[in-house]
Amino acid sequence: MDAPAASPISPLPILIAPDPRLRVRTRAVGPGDAERVRALLPRMFAAMYAAPGIGLAAPQVGETLRVAVIDLLPDNKPAPIALINPQIVALSEEMVTREEGCLSLPGHYADVTRPARVKLRYLDAEGARQEIEAEGLLATCLQHEVDHLDGVLFVDHLSALKRNMILRRLAKEMRQKTER
Ligand code: NI
């Protein structure tokens, strides 16, 4: 008898700014959320890889839990990181400026200045306590995703002028897309 086919994981659709669900402050994952998180994580990874992107936070798929996924694909190999209840416990005084983008603001990029290094505590997909100290792209990515969990987008770190320019252009592009 044939083995049953593995059920395909359907990626969740990604919300585009200025969707108000991107502005929701998420709530911490509790013991009663285990099933929901177990179902959510593979679909978030699937959405991130399909986009493709290197990070995705729960509000971007309309979820209100403190969950994010990251994979920087070092050497083009998967290195998935599931972040549950991530908490920044230390930031360096040294700052770094890096160009950022976001799957919820497709096609738009801007230089964002943030602490160069970060120490983060979180639970992994198995619920085990983890701590990482990161620098470089991972440090930026971790801060970007934790921001999402507090309803903050990378454009919020820009001047109001730059932010509004990006949001206006994006709104126009989305209008044109739906009119087509
Ligand atoms: Ni983002």
Short mmCIF file of C-alpha atoms and ligand atoms in Angstrom, two decimals:
data_model
loop_
_atom_site.label_atom_id
_atom_site.label_comp_id
_atom_site.label_asym_id
_atom_site.label_seq_id
_atom_site.Cartn_x
_atom_site.Cartn_y
_atom_site.Cartn_z
CA MET A 1 0.00 0.00 0.00
CA ASP A 2 1.23 3.48 -0.77
CA ALA A 3 2.21 5.69 2.09
CA PRO A 4 -0.25 8.52 2.53
CA ALA A 5 0.97 11.69 0.85
CA ALA A 6 2.32 14.27 3.26
CA SER A 7 -0.26 17.00 3.61
CA PRO A 8 1.05 20.17 1.98
CA ILE A 9 1.58 23.09 4.31
CA SER A 10 -0.37 26.05 3.06
CA PRO A 11 1.49 29.32 3.52
CA LEU A 12 -0.51 32.05 5.21
CA PRO A 13 -1.21 35.21 3.21
CA ILE A 14 0.93 38.17 4.30
CA LEU A 15 -0.82 41.44 5.23
CA ILE A 16 0.32 44.66 3.56
CA ALA A 17 0.64 48.05 5.29
CA PRO A 18 -1.37 50.03 6.33
CA ASP A 19 -3.47 47.02 7.45
CA PRO A 20 -4.46 47.82 11.07
CA ARG A 21 -3.65 44.25 12.16
CA LEU A 22 0.04 45.15 11.68
CA ARG A 23 -0.37 47.69 14.48
CA VAL A 24 -1.66 45.26 17.08
CA ARG A 25 0.45 44.61 20.17
CA THR A 26 0.68 40.84 20.45
CA ARG A 27 0.13 38.92 23.66
CA ALA A 28 2.52 36.41 25.21
CA VAL A 29 2.10 32.76 24.30
CA GLY A 30 0.79 30.79 27.28
CA PRO A 31 0.46 27.08 28.06
CA GLY A 32 -3.02 27.03 26.50
CA ASP A 33 -1.65 28.21 23.14
CA ALA A 34 0.53 25.16 22.42
CA GLU A 35 -1.79 23.71 19.74
CA ARG A 36 -2.27 27.05 18.06
CA VAL A 37 1.47 27.73 17.94
CA ARG A 38 2.21 24.22 16.65
CA ALA A 39 -0.20 24.81 13.77
CA LEU A 40 0.99 28.36 13.15
CA LEU A 41 4.77 27.92 12.95
CA PRO A 42 4.98 25.70 9.83
CA ARG A 43 2.55 27.95 7.98
CA MET A 44 4.56 31.05 8.94
CA PHE A 45 7.79 29.41 7.77
CA ALA A 46 6.05 28.40 4.54
CA ALA A 47 4.86 31.99 3.96
CA MET A 48 8.33 33.39 4.68
CA TYR A 49 10.14 30.96 2.36
CA ALA A 50 7.54 31.43 -0.40
CA ALA A 51 7.75 35.24 -0.32
CA PRO A 52 10.82 34.88 -0.11
CA GLY A 53 11.94 36.67 3.04
CA ILE A 54 14.30 36.22 5.99
CA GLY A 55 11.85 37.00 8.79
CA LEU A 56 8.13 37.06 9.50
CA ALA A 57 6.17 37.99 12.61
CA ALA A 58 2.71 36.79 13.65
CA PRO A 59 0.90 40.15 13.10
CA GLN A 60 1.96 39.96 9.43
CA VAL A 61 -0.32 36.95 9.04
CA GLY A 62 -3.08 38.39 11.23
CA GLU A 63 -2.14 36.48 14.39
CA THR A 64 -2.02 38.17 17.77
CA LEU A 65 0.50 35.90 19.52
CA ARG A 66 4.11 36.78 20.35
CA VAL A 67 5.64 34.54 17.68
CA ALA A 68 8.12 35.22 14.88
CA VAL A 69 10.24 33.16 12.50
CA ILE A 70 13.64 33.91 10.98
CA ASP A 71 15.93 32.16 8.52
CA LEU A 72 18.94 33.97 7.09
CA LEU A 73 19.80 30.88 4.98
CA PRO A 74 23.54 31.02 5.76
CA ASP A 75 25.48 29.45 2.86
CA ASN A 76 22.06 28.89 1.23
CA LYS A 77 21.22 26.22 3.81
CA PRO A 78 18.10 26.39 5.95
CA ALA A 79 18.68 27.52 9.54
CA PRO A 80 15.16 28.15 10.83
CA ILE A 81 14.74 30.03 14.10
CA ALA A 82 11.31 30.01 15.78
CA LEU A 83 10.96 32.79 18.34
CA ILE A 84 8.25 32.42 20.96
CA ASN A 85 7.85 35.24 23.50
CA PRO A 86 11.14 36.86 22.43
CA GLN A 87 12.44 39.47 24.81
CA ILE A 88 15.37 41.80 24.22
CA VAL A 89 17.48 41.78 27.39
CA ALA A 90 20.46 43.85 26.22
CA LEU A 91 21.35 46.22 23.39
CA SER A 92 24.77 47.60 22.49
CA GLU A 93 25.46 51.32 22.68
CA GLU A 94 27.15 51.03 19.33
CA MET A 95 24.70 51.67 16.52
CA VAL A 96 24.73 50.46 12.94
CA THR A 97 22.83 51.55 9.85
CA ARG A 98 21.54 48.88 7.51
CA GLU A 99 19.07 48.85 4.65
CA GLU A 100 15.83 47.15 5.71
CA GLY A 101 12.79 45.90 3.88
CA CYS A 102 9.66 44.12 5.02
CA LEU A 103 7.27 41.61 3.45
CA SER A 104 4.42 43.89 4.58
CA LEU A 105 5.93 46.81 2.64
CA PRO A 106 6.91 44.96 -0.53
CA GLY A 107 9.42 46.69 -2.81
CA HIS A 108 10.34 49.43 -0.34
CA TYR A 109 13.69 49.72 1.42
CA ALA A 110 15.31 52.32 3.65
CA ASP A 111 18.34 52.76 5.89
CA VAL A 112 17.48 52.15 9.55
CA THR A 113 19.84 52.82 12.46
CA ARG A 114 19.66 50.39 15.37
CA PRO A 115 21.92 48.96 18.10
CA ALA A 116 24.64 46.83 16.47
CA ARG A 117 24.35 43.92 18.89
CA VAL A 118 21.46 42.41 20.80
CA LYS A 119 20.90 39.77 23.44
CA LEU A 120 17.56 38.02 23.20
CA ARG A 121 15.73 35.46 25.33
CA TYR A 122 12.95 33.35 23.86
CA LEU A 123 11.34 29.92 23.79
CA ASP A 124 12.02 27.69 20.81
CA ALA A 125 9.46 25.53 18.97
CA GLU A 126 9.86 22.82 21.64
CA GLY A 127 9.24 25.33 24.43
CA ALA A 128 12.87 25.26 25.62
CA ARG A 129 14.40 28.45 26.96
CA GLN A 130 17.02 29.94 24.64
CA GLU A 131 19.29 32.95 24.69
CA ILE A 132 21.24 34.35 21.77
CA GLU A 133 23.68 37.17 21.34
CA ALA A 134 23.68 38.43 17.80
CA GLU A 135 25.43 40.98 15.65
CA GLY A 136 25.33 41.87 11.98
CA LEU A 137 22.27 41.05 9.89
CA LEU A 138 20.82 38.71 12.54
CA ALA A 139 20.88 41.49 15.17
CA THR A 140 18.97 43.78 12.81
CA CYS A 141 16.53 41.06 11.87
CA LEU A 142 15.80 40.12 15.50
CA GLN A 143 15.04 43.75 16.40
CA HIS A 144 12.89 44.18 13.28
CA GLU A 145 10.79 41.11 14.17
CA VAL A 146 10.42 42.01 17.86
CA ASP A 147 9.27 45.46 16.70
CA HIS A 148 6.50 43.77 14.68
CA LEU A 149 5.26 42.06 17.86
CA ASP A 150 4.75 45.53 19.35
CA GLY A 151 2.99 46.84 16.25
CA VAL A 152 6.08 48.72 15.03
CA LEU A 153 7.22 48.75 11.38
CA PHE A 154 10.72 49.65 10.15
CA VAL A 155 9.36 52.86 8.61
CA ASP A 156 8.50 54.03 12.14
CA HIS A 157 12.26 54.48 12.68
CA LEU A 158 12.42 56.96 9.77
CA SER A 159 11.49 60.64 9.66
CA ALA A 160 7.77 61.31 9.22
CA LEU A 161 8.57 62.67 5.76
CA LYS A 162 10.32 59.49 4.59
CA ARG A 163 7.76 57.24 6.27
CA ASN A 164 4.79 58.96 4.66
CA MET A 165 6.49 58.96 1.27
CA ILE A 166 6.96 55.17 1.42
CA LEU A 167 3.43 54.52 2.74
CA ARG A 168 1.86 56.76 0.08
CA ARG A 169 3.80 55.10 -2.73
CA LEU A 170 2.89 51.66 -1.41
CA ALA A 171 -0.81 52.57 -1.18
CA LYS A 172 -0.72 53.83 -4.76
CA GLU A 173 0.99 50.65 -6.00
CA MET A 174 -1.53 48.46 -4.17
CA ARG A 175 -4.44 50.47 -5.70
CA GLN A 176 -2.99 50.03 -9.17
CA LYS A 177 -2.52 46.33 -8.54
CA THR A 178 -6.16 45.80 -7.56
CA GLU A 179 -7.44 47.97 -10.42
CA ARG A 180 -5.52 45.94 -13.00
NI NI B 1 8.97 43.12 8.57
#
